Amino acid sequence: MQVKEIKDQLKSLIKEASAIDPSLARRLDEINRWVKDVKPGSLTAKKFVMHFLQQIIRDSKVWLDITQSSEEERQLYYRQMTATERYWYSDLFPKWLNETDPKFFLWKQKLMAGEFNQTDADVLKSIATDIIRREGNFWQCYVADLSMATDLIVSNKQEKPLCIQITSLSDEFSQEKFDNWENTLQRWGIDRGLFLTYNPKVTDLVNQIVNIALYNSEHLITAAYLKLSLYYRPAQRLPIKEQPR
């Protein structure tokens, strides 16, 4: 999607949402004011901003379709979604539209300044790929990540979505991040979460993370914010000492 198309769609969606969902219109207007004066070449070069804009346009279109549907049509719409997609559109996205987001202004600035980097991007991509291979499903987007401290929303066969954050911070340095994560989830009414620290050198890392994620998506109780660690180092083979003759 090119910059002109993105800006045109934002304006069109603001107009449509004004008559249907004023909360969505306000969010989109805020985003439009953020990007409208950025030159096309400069905006195109900011790939994370462009990705976010495309996500918000997609979400807005889906949300407007849902909002304008009858109750029966809405339930059919939701049944056709994956569990994580349904959780996003029926719960978290409307919350984000209707409630104050204290982090939004800050992370918009970081995106535009090029200060955002996805240090765990490769790991998350591998995790998502393996989840799909195992017939689970996931949801990933900038709002969930940057506003709701959720790298992935994961669901297994029982279709119970679980919000997950992973970090390569070691246990000794991760407590403050865990506390902030837990507070953020509670603030958004997310009633289950998994916070997982990992060592990138751990053997079979992605398989272990996916095992933990899928298991807890089905078994973690409500109002639980679980912290787990995969931060042990892989076993190292020690040199064999020669026995004295």
Short mmCIF file of C-alpha atoms in Angstrom, two decimals:
data_model
loop_
_atom_site.label_atom_id
_atom_site.label_comp_id
_atom_site.label_asym_id
_atom_site.label_seq_id
_atom_site.Cartn_x
_atom_site.Cartn_y
_atom_site.Cartn_z
CA MET A 1 0.00 0.00 0.00
CA GLN A 2 1.46 3.37 -1.05
CA VAL A 3 1.54 6.49 1.14
CA LYS A 4 -1.14 8.35 -0.85
CA GLU A 5 -3.49 5.37 -0.61
CA ILE A 6 -2.87 5.09 3.13
CA LYS A 7 -3.60 8.79 3.73
CA ASP A 8 -6.70 8.68 1.52
CA GLN A 9 -7.99 5.60 3.34
CA LEU A 10 -7.43 7.22 6.73
CA LYS A 11 -9.50 10.23 5.69
CA SER A 12 -12.22 8.02 4.26
CA LEU A 13 -12.35 5.84 7.38
CA ILE A 14 -12.52 8.90 9.66
CA LYS A 15 -15.54 10.14 7.73
CA GLU A 16 -17.23 6.73 7.83
CA ALA A 17 -16.45 6.13 11.50
CA SER A 18 -17.76 9.56 12.55
CA ALA A 19 -21.30 8.37 11.92
CA ILE A 20 -20.80 4.85 13.29
CA ASP A 21 -18.18 4.80 16.05
CA PRO A 22 -16.90 8.19 17.29
CA SER A 23 -14.20 6.46 19.38
CA LEU A 24 -12.68 4.94 16.25
CA ALA A 25 -12.99 8.28 14.45
CA ARG A 26 -11.06 10.02 17.25
CA ARG A 27 -8.26 7.44 17.17
CA LEU A 28 -7.99 7.65 13.40
CA ASP A 29 -8.02 11.43 13.47
CA GLU A 30 -5.18 11.38 16.00
CA ILE A 31 -3.20 9.05 13.73
CA ASN A 32 -4.00 11.11 10.64
CA ARG A 33 -2.74 14.31 12.31
CA TRP A 34 0.44 12.43 13.23
CA VAL A 35 1.30 11.52 9.64
CA LYS A 36 -0.49 13.98 7.36
CA ASP A 37 2.40 16.46 7.09
CA VAL A 38 5.13 13.84 6.66
CA LYS A 39 6.37 13.80 3.08
CA PRO A 40 5.64 10.60 1.13
CA GLY A 41 9.31 9.71 0.65
CA SER A 42 10.08 10.17 4.34
CA LEU A 43 7.03 8.15 5.41
CA THR A 44 7.81 5.32 3.00
CA ALA A 45 11.29 5.04 4.54
CA LYS A 46 9.80 4.51 8.02
CA LYS A 47 8.84 0.85 7.64
CA PHE A 48 7.48 0.36 11.16
CA VAL A 49 5.22 3.40 10.81
CA MET A 50 3.99 2.06 7.47
CA HIS A 51 3.33 -1.37 8.97
CA PHE A 52 1.38 0.18 11.83
CA LEU A 53 -0.71 2.32 9.48
CA GLN A 54 -1.60 -0.69 7.37
CA GLN A 55 -2.57 -2.63 10.50
CA ILE A 56 -4.80 0.15 11.83
CA ILE A 57 -6.53 0.50 8.45
CA ARG A 58 -7.17 -3.27 8.39
CA ASP A 59 -8.46 -3.27 11.98
CA SER A 60 -10.68 -0.25 11.35
CA LYS A 61 -12.32 -1.83 8.31
CA VAL A 62 -13.01 -5.06 10.17
CA TRP A 63 -14.33 -3.19 13.20
CA LEU A 64 -16.67 -1.05 11.10
CA ASP A 65 -18.02 -4.20 9.43
CA ILE A 66 -18.61 -5.78 12.83
CA THR A 67 -20.17 -2.65 14.30
CA GLN A 68 -22.65 -2.29 11.44
CA SER A 69 -23.71 -5.95 11.55
CA SER A 70 -26.79 -7.31 13.25
CA GLU A 71 -26.25 -9.43 16.35
CA GLU A 72 -26.74 -12.61 14.35
CA GLU A 73 -24.35 -11.45 11.63
CA ARG A 74 -21.81 -10.40 14.25
CA GLN A 75 -21.80 -13.81 15.89
CA LEU A 76 -21.35 -15.46 12.49
CA TYR A 77 -18.51 -13.02 11.77
CA TYR A 78 -16.78 -13.98 15.01
CA ARG A 79 -17.28 -17.72 14.46
CA GLN A 80 -15.38 -17.45 11.20
CA MET A 81 -12.35 -15.97 12.99
CA THR A 82 -9.59 -17.79 14.83
CA ALA A 83 -9.78 -17.64 18.62
CA THR A 84 -6.99 -15.06 18.86
CA GLU A 85 -8.43 -12.91 16.08
CA ARG A 86 -11.84 -13.03 17.76
CA TYR A 87 -10.31 -12.03 21.11
CA TRP A 88 -8.63 -9.05 19.47
CA TYR A 89 -11.73 -7.71 17.71
CA SER A 90 -14.33 -8.56 20.33
CA ASP A 91 -12.34 -7.47 23.39
CA LEU A 92 -8.94 -5.77 23.14
CA PHE A 93 -9.35 -3.57 20.06
CA PRO A 94 -12.62 -1.97 21.24
CA LYS A 95 -11.03 -1.40 24.67
CA TRP A 96 -8.15 0.37 22.99
CA LEU A 97 -10.57 2.59 21.08
CA ASN A 98 -12.64 3.51 24.10
CA GLU A 99 -10.07 3.85 26.88
CA THR A 100 -7.14 6.18 27.43
CA ASP A 101 -3.86 4.71 26.23
CA PRO A 102 -1.04 6.28 28.29
CA LYS A 103 1.66 4.72 26.10
CA PHE A 104 0.32 5.64 22.66
CA PHE A 105 1.87 9.11 22.42
CA LEU A 106 5.29 7.81 23.46
CA TRP A 107 5.49 4.85 21.11
CA LYS A 108 4.18 6.86 18.17
CA GLN A 109 7.14 9.19 18.71
CA LYS A 110 9.55 6.24 18.83
CA LEU A 111 8.15 4.74 15.66
CA MET A 112 8.44 8.03 13.79
CA ALA A 113 11.95 8.70 15.13
CA GLY A 114 13.15 5.25 14.08
CA GLU A 115 13.90 4.31 17.69
CA PHE A 116 11.76 1.18 17.65
CA ASN A 117 13.51 -2.10 17.01
CA GLN A 118 12.20 -5.63 17.30
CA THR A 119 15.07 -7.42 18.97
CA ASP A 120 13.03 -10.62 19.31
CA ALA A 121 11.54 -10.46 15.80
CA ASP A 122 13.26 -13.59 14.46
CA VAL A 123 12.37 -15.64 17.53
CA LEU A 124 8.75 -14.46 17.41
CA LYS A 125 8.49 -15.31 13.72
CA SER A 126 9.80 -18.83 14.38
CA ILE A 127 7.41 -19.25 17.32
CA ALA A 128 4.43 -18.13 15.22
CA THR A 129 5.40 -20.47 12.38
CA ASP A 130 5.65 -23.43 14.76
CA ILE A 131 2.31 -22.59 16.41
CA ILE A 132 0.59 -22.71 13.01
CA ARG A 133 2.38 -25.96 12.17
CA ARG A 134 0.88 -27.46 15.34
CA GLU A 135 -2.60 -26.22 14.36
CA GLY A 136 -2.71 -23.51 17.00
CA ASN A 137 -3.19 -19.86 16.10
CA PHE A 138 -1.71 -16.50 17.05
CA TRP A 139 -2.29 -12.75 16.74
CA GLN A 140 0.42 -10.13 16.56
CA CYS A 141 0.15 -6.35 16.12
CA TYR A 142 1.77 -3.11 17.22
CA VAL A 143 -1.03 -1.97 19.54
CA ALA A 144 -0.97 -5.25 21.48
CA ASP A 145 2.83 -5.15 21.63
CA LEU A 146 3.49 -1.52 22.49
CA SER A 147 0.36 -0.57 24.44
CA MET A 148 -0.57 -3.89 26.03
CA ALA A 149 2.86 -5.50 26.58
CA THR A 150 1.88 -8.51 24.46
CA ASP A 151 4.25 -9.90 21.85
CA LEU A 152 1.85 -12.64 20.79
CA ILE A 153 -1.67 -13.74 21.60
CA VAL A 154 -1.65 -17.54 21.37
CA SER A 155 -4.37 -20.16 21.35
CA ASN A 156 -4.30 -23.93 21.16
CA LYS A 157 -7.03 -26.42 20.28
CA GLN A 158 -9.31 -25.40 23.16
CA GLU A 159 -9.31 -21.85 21.71
CA LYS A 160 -8.47 -20.05 24.95
CA PRO A 161 -6.32 -17.02 24.02
CA LEU A 162 -3.28 -16.23 26.13
CA CYS A 163 -1.24 -13.01 26.05
CA ILE A 164 2.50 -13.64 26.03
CA GLN A 165 5.58 -11.50 26.38
CA ILE A 166 9.06 -12.92 25.86
CA THR A 167 12.35 -11.30 26.75
CA SER A 168 16.01 -12.23 26.65
CA LEU A 169 16.64 -10.28 29.87
CA SER A 170 18.08 -12.59 32.48
CA ASP A 171 16.01 -13.37 35.57
CA GLU A 172 18.02 -11.06 37.79
CA PHE A 173 17.19 -8.04 35.61
CA SER A 174 13.66 -8.91 34.54
CA GLN A 175 11.64 -8.32 37.72
CA GLU A 176 10.93 -4.65 37.02
CA LYS A 177 9.87 -5.49 33.47
CA PHE A 178 7.64 -8.28 34.81
CA ASP A 179 5.99 -5.90 37.30
CA ASN A 180 5.31 -3.34 34.57
CA TRP A 181 3.99 -6.10 32.29
CA GLU A 182 1.61 -7.42 34.93
CA ASN A 183 0.32 -3.92 35.71
CA THR A 184 -0.24 -3.25 32.01
CA LEU A 185 -2.23 -6.45 31.50
CA GLN A 186 -4.38 -5.72 34.52
CA ARG A 187 -4.96 -2.17 33.31
CA TRP A 188 -6.37 -3.48 30.02
CA GLY A 189 -8.48 -6.16 31.69
CA ILE A 190 -6.36 -8.99 30.31
CA ASP A 191 -7.02 -11.75 32.83
CA ARG A 192 -4.28 -14.26 31.93
CA GLY A 193 -0.71 -13.77 30.83
CA LEU A 194 2.63 -15.52 30.41
CA PHE A 195 5.96 -13.71 30.84
CA LEU A 196 8.83 -15.82 29.57
CA THR A 197 12.53 -15.05 29.88
CA TYR A 198 14.88 -16.95 27.62
CA ASN A 199 18.52 -17.43 26.76
CA PRO A 200 18.99 -17.27 22.96
CA LYS A 201 21.60 -20.04 23.28
CA VAL A 202 19.25 -22.55 24.83
CA THR A 203 19.03 -25.74 22.80
CA ASP A 204 15.69 -26.32 21.03
CA LEU A 205 14.53 -22.86 22.14
CA VAL A 206 11.55 -22.32 19.83
CA ASN A 207 10.12 -25.79 20.45
CA GLN A 208 10.32 -25.26 24.22
CA ILE A 209 8.69 -21.82 24.05
CA VAL A 210 5.85 -23.13 21.86
CA ASN A 211 5.30 -26.11 24.19
CA ILE A 212 5.01 -23.74 27.17
CA ALA A 213 2.79 -21.27 25.31
CA LEU A 214 0.31 -23.82 23.97
CA TYR A 215 0.12 -25.70 27.26
CA ASN A 216 -0.58 -22.56 29.28
CA SER A 217 -3.09 -21.25 26.75
CA GLU A 218 -5.22 -24.24 27.71
CA HIS A 219 -4.39 -24.66 31.38
CA LEU A 220 -3.44 -21.33 32.98
CA ILE A 221 -6.19 -20.22 35.33
CA THR A 222 -7.99 -16.88 35.14
CA ALA A 223 -6.39 -13.91 36.95
CA ALA A 224 -2.96 -15.53 36.70
CA TYR A 225 0.19 -13.79 35.48
CA LEU A 226 2.84 -16.45 35.19
CA LYS A 227 6.58 -15.82 35.02
CA LEU A 228 8.73 -18.64 33.65
CA SER A 229 12.37 -18.87 32.62
CA LEU A 230 14.30 -20.64 29.90
CA TYR A 231 17.49 -18.94 30.94
CA TYR A 232 19.68 -21.88 31.86
CA ARG A 233 22.69 -22.27 29.63
CA PRO A 234 23.00 -25.26 27.31
CA ALA A 235 25.07 -28.10 28.66
CA GLN A 236 28.69 -27.92 27.68
CA ARG A 237 30.85 -30.94 27.09
CA LEU A 238 33.80 -30.86 29.45
CA PRO A 239 37.19 -32.10 28.33
CA ILE A 240 37.94 -35.67 29.38
CA LYS A 241 40.89 -35.90 31.70
CA GLU A 242 43.33 -38.64 31.03
CA GLN A 243 43.62 -41.10 33.87
CA PRO A 244 47.09 -41.67 35.26
CA ARG A 245 48.63 -44.88 33.99
#
